[in-house]
PDB file of C-alpha atoms and ligand atoms in Angstrom:
ATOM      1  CA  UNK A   1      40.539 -82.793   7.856  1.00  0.00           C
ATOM      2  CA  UNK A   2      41.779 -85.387  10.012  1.00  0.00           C
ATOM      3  CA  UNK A   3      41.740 -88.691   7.673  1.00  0.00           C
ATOM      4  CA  UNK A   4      39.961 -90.674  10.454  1.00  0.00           C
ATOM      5  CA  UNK A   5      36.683 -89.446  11.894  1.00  0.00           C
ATOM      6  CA  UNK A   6      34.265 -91.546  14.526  1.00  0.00           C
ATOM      7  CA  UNK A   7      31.280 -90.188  15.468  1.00  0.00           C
ATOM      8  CA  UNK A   8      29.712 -90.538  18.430  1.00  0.00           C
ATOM      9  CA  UNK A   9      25.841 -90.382  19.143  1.00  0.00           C
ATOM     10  CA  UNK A  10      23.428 -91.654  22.191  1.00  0.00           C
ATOM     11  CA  UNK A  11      20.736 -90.374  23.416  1.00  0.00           C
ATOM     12  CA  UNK A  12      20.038 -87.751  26.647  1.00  0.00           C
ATOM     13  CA  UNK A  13      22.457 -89.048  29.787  1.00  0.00           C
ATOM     14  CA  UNK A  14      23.447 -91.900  27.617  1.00  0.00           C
ATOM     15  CA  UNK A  15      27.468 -90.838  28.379  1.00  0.00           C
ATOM     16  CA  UNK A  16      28.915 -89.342  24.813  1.00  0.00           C
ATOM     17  CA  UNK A  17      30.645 -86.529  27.600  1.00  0.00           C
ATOM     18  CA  UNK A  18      31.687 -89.443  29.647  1.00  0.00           C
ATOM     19  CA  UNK A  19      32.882 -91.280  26.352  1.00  0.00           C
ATOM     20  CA  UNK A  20      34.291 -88.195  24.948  1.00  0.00           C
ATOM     21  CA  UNK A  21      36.089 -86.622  27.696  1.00  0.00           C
ATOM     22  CA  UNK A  22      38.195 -90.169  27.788  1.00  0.00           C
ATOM     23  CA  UNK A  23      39.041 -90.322  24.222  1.00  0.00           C
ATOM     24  CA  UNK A  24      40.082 -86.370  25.392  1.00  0.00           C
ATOM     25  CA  UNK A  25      42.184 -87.557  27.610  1.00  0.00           C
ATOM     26  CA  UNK A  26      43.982 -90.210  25.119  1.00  0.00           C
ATOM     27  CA  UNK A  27      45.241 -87.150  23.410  1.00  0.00           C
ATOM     28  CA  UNK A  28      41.922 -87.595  20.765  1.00  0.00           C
ATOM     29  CA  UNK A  29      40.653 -83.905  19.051  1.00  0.00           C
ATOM     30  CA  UNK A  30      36.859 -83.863  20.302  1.00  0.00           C
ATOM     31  CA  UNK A  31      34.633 -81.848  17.961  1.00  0.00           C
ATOM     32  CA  UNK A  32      31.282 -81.480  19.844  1.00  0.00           C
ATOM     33  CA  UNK A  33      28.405 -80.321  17.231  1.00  0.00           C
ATOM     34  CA  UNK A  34      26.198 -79.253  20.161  1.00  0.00           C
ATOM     35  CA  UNK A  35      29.207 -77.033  21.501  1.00  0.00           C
ATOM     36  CA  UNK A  36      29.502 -75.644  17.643  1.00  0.00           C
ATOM     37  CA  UNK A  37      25.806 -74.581  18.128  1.00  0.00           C
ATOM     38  CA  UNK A  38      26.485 -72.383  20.389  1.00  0.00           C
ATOM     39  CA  UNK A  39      29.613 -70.959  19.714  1.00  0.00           C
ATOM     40  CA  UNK A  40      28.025 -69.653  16.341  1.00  0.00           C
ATOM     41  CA  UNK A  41      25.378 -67.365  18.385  1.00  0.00           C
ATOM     42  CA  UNK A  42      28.121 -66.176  20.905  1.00  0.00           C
ATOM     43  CA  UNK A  43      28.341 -62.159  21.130  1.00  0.00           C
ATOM     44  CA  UNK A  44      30.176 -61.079  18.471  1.00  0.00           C
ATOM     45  CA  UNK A  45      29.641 -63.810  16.193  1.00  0.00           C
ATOM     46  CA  UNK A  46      27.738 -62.654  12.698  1.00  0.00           C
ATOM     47  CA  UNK A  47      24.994 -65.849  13.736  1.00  0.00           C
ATOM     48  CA  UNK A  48      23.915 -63.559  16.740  1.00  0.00           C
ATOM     49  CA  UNK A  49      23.780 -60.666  14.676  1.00  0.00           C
ATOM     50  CA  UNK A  50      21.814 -62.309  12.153  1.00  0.00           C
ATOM     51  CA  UNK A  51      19.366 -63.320  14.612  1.00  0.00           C
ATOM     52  CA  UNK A  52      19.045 -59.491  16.096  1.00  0.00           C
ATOM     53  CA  UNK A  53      18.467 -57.993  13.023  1.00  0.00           C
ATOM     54  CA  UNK A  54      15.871 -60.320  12.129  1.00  0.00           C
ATOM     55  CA  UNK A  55      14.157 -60.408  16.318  1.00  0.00           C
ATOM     56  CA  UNK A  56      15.524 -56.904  17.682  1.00  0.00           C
ATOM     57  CA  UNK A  57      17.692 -56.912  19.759  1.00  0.00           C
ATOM     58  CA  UNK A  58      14.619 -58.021  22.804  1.00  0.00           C
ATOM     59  CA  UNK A  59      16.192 -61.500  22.138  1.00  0.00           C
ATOM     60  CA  UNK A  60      19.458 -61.157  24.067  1.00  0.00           C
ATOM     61  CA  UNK A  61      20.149 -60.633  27.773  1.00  0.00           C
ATOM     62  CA  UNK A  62      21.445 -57.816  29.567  1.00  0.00           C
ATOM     63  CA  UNK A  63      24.912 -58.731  29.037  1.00  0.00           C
ATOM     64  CA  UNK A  64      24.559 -59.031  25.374  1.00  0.00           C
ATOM     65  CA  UNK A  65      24.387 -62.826  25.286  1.00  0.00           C
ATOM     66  CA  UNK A  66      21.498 -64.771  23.603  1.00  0.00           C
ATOM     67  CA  UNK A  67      18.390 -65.361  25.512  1.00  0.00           C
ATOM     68  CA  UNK A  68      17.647 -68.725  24.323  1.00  0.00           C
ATOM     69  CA  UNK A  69      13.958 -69.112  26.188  1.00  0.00           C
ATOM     70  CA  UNK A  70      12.843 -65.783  23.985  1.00  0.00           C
ATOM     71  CA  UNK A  71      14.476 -67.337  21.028  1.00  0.00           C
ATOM     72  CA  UNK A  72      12.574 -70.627  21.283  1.00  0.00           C
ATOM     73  CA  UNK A  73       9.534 -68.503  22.711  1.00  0.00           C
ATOM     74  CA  UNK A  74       9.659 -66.798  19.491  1.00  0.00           C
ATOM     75  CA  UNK A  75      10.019 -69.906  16.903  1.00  0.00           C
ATOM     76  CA  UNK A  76       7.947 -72.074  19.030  1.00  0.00           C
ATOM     77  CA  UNK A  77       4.890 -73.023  16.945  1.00  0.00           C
ATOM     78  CA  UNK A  78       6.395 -70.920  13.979  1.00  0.00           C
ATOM     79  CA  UNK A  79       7.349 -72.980  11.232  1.00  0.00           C
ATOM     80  CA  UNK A  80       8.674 -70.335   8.765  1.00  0.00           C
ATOM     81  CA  UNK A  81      10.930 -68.656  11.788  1.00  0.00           C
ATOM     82  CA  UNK A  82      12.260 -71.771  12.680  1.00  0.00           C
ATOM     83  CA  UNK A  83      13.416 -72.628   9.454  1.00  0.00           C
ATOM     84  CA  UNK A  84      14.945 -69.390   8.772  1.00  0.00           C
ATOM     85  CA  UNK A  85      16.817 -69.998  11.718  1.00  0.00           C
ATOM     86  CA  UNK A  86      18.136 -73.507  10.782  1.00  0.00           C
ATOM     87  CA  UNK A  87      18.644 -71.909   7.342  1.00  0.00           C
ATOM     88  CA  UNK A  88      20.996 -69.215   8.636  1.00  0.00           C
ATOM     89  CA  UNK A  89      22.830 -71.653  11.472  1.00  0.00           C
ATOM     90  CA  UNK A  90      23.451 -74.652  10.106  1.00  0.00           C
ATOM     91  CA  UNK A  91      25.523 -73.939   7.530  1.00  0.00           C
ATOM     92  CA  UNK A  92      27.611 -71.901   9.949  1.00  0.00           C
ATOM     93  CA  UNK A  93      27.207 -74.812  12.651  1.00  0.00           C
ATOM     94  CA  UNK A  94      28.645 -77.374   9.933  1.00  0.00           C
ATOM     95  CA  UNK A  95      31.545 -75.187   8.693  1.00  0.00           C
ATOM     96  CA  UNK A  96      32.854 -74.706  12.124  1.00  0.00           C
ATOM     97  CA  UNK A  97      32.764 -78.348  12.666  1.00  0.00           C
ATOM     98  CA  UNK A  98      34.265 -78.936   8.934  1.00  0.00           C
ATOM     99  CA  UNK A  99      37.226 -76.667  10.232  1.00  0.00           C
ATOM    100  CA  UNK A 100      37.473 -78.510  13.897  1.00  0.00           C
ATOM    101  CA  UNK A 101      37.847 -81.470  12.268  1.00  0.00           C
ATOM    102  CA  UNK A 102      40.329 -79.980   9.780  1.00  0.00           C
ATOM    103  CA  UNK A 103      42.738 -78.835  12.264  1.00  0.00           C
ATOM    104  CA  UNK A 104      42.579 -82.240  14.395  1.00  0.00           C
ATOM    105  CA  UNK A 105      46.223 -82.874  14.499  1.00  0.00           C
ATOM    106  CA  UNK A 106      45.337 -86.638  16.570  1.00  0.00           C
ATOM    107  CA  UNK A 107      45.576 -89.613  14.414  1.00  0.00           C
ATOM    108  CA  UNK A 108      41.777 -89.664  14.406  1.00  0.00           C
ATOM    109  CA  UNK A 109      39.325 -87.450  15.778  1.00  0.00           C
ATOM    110  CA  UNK A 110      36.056 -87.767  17.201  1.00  0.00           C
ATOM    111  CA  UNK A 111      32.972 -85.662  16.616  1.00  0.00           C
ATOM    112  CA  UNK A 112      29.963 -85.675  18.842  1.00  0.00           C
ATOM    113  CA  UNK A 113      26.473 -85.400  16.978  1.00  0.00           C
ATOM    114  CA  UNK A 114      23.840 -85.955  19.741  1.00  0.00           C
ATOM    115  CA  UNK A 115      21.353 -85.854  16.785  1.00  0.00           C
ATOM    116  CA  UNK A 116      22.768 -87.763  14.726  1.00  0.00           C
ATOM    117  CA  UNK A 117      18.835 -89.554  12.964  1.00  0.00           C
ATOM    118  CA  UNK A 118      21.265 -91.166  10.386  1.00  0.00           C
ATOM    119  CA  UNK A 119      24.870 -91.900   9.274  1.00  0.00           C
ATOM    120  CA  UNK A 120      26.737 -88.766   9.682  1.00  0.00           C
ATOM    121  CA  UNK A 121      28.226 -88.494   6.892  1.00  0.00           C
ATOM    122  CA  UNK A 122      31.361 -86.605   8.063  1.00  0.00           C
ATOM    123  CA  UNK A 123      31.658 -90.090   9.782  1.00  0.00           C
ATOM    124  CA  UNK A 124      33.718 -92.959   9.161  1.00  0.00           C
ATOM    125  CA  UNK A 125      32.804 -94.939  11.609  1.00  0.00           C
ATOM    126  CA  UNK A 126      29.814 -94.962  14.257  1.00  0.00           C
ATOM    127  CA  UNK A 127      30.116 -95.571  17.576  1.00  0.00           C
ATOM    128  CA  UNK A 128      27.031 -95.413  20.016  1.00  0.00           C
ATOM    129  CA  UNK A 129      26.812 -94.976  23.311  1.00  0.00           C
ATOM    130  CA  UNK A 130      24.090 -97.901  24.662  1.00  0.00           C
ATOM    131  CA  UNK A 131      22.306 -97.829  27.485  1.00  0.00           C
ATOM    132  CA  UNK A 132      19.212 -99.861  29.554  1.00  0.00           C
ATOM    133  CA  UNK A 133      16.215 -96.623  29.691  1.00  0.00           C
ATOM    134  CA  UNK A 134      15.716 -97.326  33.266  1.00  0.00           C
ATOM    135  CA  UNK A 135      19.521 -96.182  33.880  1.00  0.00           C
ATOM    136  CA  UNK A 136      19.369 -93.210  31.653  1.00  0.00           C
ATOM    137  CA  UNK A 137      16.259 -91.771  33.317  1.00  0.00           C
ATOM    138  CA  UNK A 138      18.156 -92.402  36.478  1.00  0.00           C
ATOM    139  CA  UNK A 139      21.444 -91.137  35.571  1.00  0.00           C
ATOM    140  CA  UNK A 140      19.980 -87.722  33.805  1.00  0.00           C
ATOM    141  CA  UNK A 141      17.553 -86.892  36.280  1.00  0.00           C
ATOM    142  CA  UNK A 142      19.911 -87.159  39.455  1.00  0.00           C
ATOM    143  CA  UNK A 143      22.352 -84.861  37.015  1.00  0.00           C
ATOM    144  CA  UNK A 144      19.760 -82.426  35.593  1.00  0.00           C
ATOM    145  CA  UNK A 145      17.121 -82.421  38.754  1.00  0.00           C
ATOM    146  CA  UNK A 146      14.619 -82.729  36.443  1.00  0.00           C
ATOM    147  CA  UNK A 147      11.543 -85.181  37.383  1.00  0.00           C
ATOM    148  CA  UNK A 148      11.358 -88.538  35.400  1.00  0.00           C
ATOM    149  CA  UNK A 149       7.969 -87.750  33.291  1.00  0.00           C
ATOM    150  CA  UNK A 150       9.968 -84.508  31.561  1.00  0.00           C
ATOM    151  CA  UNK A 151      12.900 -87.118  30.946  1.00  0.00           C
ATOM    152  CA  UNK A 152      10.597 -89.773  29.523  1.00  0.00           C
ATOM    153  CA  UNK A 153       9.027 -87.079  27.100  1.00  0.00           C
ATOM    154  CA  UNK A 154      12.846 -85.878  25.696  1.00  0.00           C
ATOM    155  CA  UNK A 155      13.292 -89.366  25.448  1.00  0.00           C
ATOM    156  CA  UNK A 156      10.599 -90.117  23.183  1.00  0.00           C
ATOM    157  CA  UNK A 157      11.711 -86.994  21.272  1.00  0.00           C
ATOM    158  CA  UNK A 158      14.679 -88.793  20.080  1.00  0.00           C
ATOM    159  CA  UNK A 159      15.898 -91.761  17.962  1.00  0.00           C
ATOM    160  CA  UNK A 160      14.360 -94.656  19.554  1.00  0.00           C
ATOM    161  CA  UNK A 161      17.317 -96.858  20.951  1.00  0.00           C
ATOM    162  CA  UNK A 162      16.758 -99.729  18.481  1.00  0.00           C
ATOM    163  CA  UNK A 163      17.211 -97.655  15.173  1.00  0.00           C
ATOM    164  CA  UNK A 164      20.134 -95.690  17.393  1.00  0.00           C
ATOM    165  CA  UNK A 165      22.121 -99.162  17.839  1.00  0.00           C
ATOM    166  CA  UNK A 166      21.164-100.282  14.054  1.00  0.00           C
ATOM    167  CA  UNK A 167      23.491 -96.742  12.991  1.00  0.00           C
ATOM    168  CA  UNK A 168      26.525 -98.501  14.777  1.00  0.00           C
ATOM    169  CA  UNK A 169      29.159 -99.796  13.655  1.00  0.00           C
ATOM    170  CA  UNK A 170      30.551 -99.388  17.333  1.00  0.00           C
ATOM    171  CA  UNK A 171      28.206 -99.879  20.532  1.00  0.00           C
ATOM    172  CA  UNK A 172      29.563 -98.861  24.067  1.00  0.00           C
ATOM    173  CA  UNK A 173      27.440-100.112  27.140  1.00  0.00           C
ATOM    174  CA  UNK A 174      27.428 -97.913  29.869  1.00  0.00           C
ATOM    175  CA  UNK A 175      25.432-100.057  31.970  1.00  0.00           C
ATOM    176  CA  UNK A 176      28.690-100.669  34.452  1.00  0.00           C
ATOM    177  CA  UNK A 177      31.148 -98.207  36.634  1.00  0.00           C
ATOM    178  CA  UNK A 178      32.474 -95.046  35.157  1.00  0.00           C
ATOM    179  CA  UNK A 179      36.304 -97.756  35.343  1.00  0.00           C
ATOM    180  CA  UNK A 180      34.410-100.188  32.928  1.00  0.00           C
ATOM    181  CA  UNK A 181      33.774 -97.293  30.554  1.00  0.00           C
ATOM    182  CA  UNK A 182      37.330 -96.156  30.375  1.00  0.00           C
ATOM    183  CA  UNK A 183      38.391 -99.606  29.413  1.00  0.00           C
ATOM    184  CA  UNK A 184      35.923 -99.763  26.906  1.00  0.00           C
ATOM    185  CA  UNK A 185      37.095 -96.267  25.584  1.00  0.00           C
ATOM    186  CA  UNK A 186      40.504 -97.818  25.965  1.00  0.00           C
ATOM    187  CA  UNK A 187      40.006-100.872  23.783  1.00  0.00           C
ATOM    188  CA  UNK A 188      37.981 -98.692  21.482  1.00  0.00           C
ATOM    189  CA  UNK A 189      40.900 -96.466  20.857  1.00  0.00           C
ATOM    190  CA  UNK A 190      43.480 -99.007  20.011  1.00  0.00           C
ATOM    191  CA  UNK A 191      41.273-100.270  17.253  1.00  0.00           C
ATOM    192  CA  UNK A 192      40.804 -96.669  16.262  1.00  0.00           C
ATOM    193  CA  UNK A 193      44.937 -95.988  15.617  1.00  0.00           C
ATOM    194  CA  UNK A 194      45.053 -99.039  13.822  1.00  0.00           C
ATOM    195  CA  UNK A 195      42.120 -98.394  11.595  1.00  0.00           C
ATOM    196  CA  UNK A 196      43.416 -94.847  10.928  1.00  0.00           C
ATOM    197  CA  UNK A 197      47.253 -95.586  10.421  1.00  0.00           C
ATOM    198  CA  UNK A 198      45.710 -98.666   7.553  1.00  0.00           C
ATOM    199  CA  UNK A 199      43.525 -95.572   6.053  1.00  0.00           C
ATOM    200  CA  UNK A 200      46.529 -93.360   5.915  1.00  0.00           C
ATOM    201  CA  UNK A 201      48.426 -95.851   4.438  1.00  0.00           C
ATOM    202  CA  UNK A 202      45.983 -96.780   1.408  1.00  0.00           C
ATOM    203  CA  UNK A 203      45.414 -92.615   1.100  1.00  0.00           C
TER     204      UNK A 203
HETATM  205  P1  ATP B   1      23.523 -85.304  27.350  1.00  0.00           P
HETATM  206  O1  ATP B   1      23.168 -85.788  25.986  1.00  0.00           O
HETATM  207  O2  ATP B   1      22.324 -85.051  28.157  1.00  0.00           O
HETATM  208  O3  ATP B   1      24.504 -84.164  27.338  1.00  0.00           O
HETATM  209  P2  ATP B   1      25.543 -87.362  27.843  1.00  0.00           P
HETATM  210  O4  ATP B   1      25.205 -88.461  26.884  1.00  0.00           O
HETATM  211  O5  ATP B   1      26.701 -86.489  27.497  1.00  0.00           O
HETATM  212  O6  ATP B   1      24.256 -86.515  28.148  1.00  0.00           O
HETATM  213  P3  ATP B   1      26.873 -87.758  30.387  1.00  0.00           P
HETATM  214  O7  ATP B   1      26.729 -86.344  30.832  1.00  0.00           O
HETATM  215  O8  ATP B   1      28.219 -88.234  29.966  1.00  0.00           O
HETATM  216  O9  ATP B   1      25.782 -88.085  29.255  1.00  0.00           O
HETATM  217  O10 ATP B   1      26.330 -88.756  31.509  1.00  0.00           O
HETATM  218  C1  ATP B   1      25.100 -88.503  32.181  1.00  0.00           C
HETATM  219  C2  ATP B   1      25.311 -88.536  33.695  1.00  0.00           C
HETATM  220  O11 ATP B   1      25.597 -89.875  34.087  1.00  0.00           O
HETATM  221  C3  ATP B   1      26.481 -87.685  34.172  1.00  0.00           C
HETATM  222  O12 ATP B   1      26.175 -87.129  35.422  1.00  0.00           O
HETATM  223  C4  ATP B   1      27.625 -88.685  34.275  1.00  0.00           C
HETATM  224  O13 ATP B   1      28.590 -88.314  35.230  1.00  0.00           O
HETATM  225  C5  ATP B   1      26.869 -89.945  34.718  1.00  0.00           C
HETATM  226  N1  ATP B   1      27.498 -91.181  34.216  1.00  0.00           N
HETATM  227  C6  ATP B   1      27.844 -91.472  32.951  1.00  0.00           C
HETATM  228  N2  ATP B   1      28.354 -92.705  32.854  1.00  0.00           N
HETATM  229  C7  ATP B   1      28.329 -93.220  34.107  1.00  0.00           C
HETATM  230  C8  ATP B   1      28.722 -94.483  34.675  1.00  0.00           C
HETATM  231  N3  ATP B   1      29.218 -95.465  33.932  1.00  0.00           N
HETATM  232  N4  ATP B   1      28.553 -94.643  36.007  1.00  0.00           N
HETATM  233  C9  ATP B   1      28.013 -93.666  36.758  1.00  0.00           C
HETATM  234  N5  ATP B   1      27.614 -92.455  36.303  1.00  0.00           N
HETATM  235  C10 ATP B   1      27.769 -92.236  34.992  1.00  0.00           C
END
């Protein structure tokens, strides 16, 4: 496990990838929970053939990958599915992150929990990705092309902003140019090394 862990949370079009493709690029391990979700139903992964035994095999495409619309067609308004499914993912989900993490060979590493409702307690810091509503509707919906009411509604899905920046012990505002975020991410990371090289050293 790499001694030094921040996670990273915002909500839709916030900019974690924006965030997290920087600390990338500063040589940071990036451990991405929602990319962990669906590496664990990839073909040939015993998730997906969990899920096929218990569906038939009606749930995948043609090429053997998961159809995720039939999926959520299926557990849609079916509490008992739904939770078998959490009940047989998650634990995969988290032990493929546990292992990411583990093999981090940066100082510090960062892991990306869009859902984070609390601390994540793999965590050891928080750092969240802030910004104005009227920005994120904007930025999402010219990336997505989806209209503003369906952006509105995944927003109000989600941890409301306030309770997101109360989780922080970090907050980045992406309110500026994609050059004021790097130097954020910048600044960010220096305090990082030093705050992991002092945990190493009390280890
Ligand atoms: P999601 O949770 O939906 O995956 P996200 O939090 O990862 O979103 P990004 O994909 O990083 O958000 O950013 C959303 C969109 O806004 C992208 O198209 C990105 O290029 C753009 N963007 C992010 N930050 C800025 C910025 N400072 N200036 C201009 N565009 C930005």
């Amino acid at each position: 496990m790499a001694k030094f862990v921040v996670g990273i949370t915002g909500g839709i079009g916030s900019g974690k990838t924006a965030v997290s493709d920087r600390f990338r690029e500063l040589g940071v391990t990036v451990v991405d929970a929602d990319v962990a979700a669906r590496v664990v139903v990839e073909p040939g992964q015993p998730g997906l053939d969990d899920i096929t035994a218990r569906f038939g095999t009606d749930i995948l495409n043609g090429d053997g990958t998961l159809d995720r619309a039939a999926l959520r067609a299926r557990v849609f308004e079916n509490p008992a599915e739904r939770h078998w499914l959490e009940r047989t993912l998650h634990p995969r989900i988290n032990r493929l992150i546990a292992d990411d993490l583990a093999a981090a060979a940066s100082a510090y590493a960062v892991l990306v929990n869009p859902l984070m409702r609390g601390r994540d307690p793999r965590a050891d810091r928080i750092l969240v990705v802030d910004v104005p509503e009227e920005l994120q509707i904007a930025r999402t919906v010219a990336r997505d092309n989806v209209d503003e009411e369906q952006t509105r509604a995944i927003i109000a899905s989600q941890l409301d902003r306030a309770s997101r920046r109360h989780l922080a012990d970090d907050l980045v505002s992406n309110d500026g140019s994609l050059a004021d975020l790097h130097a954020a991410v910048d600044r960010l990371h220096r305090c990082y090394l030093r705050l992991a090289a002092k945990g190493t050293e009390t280890a």
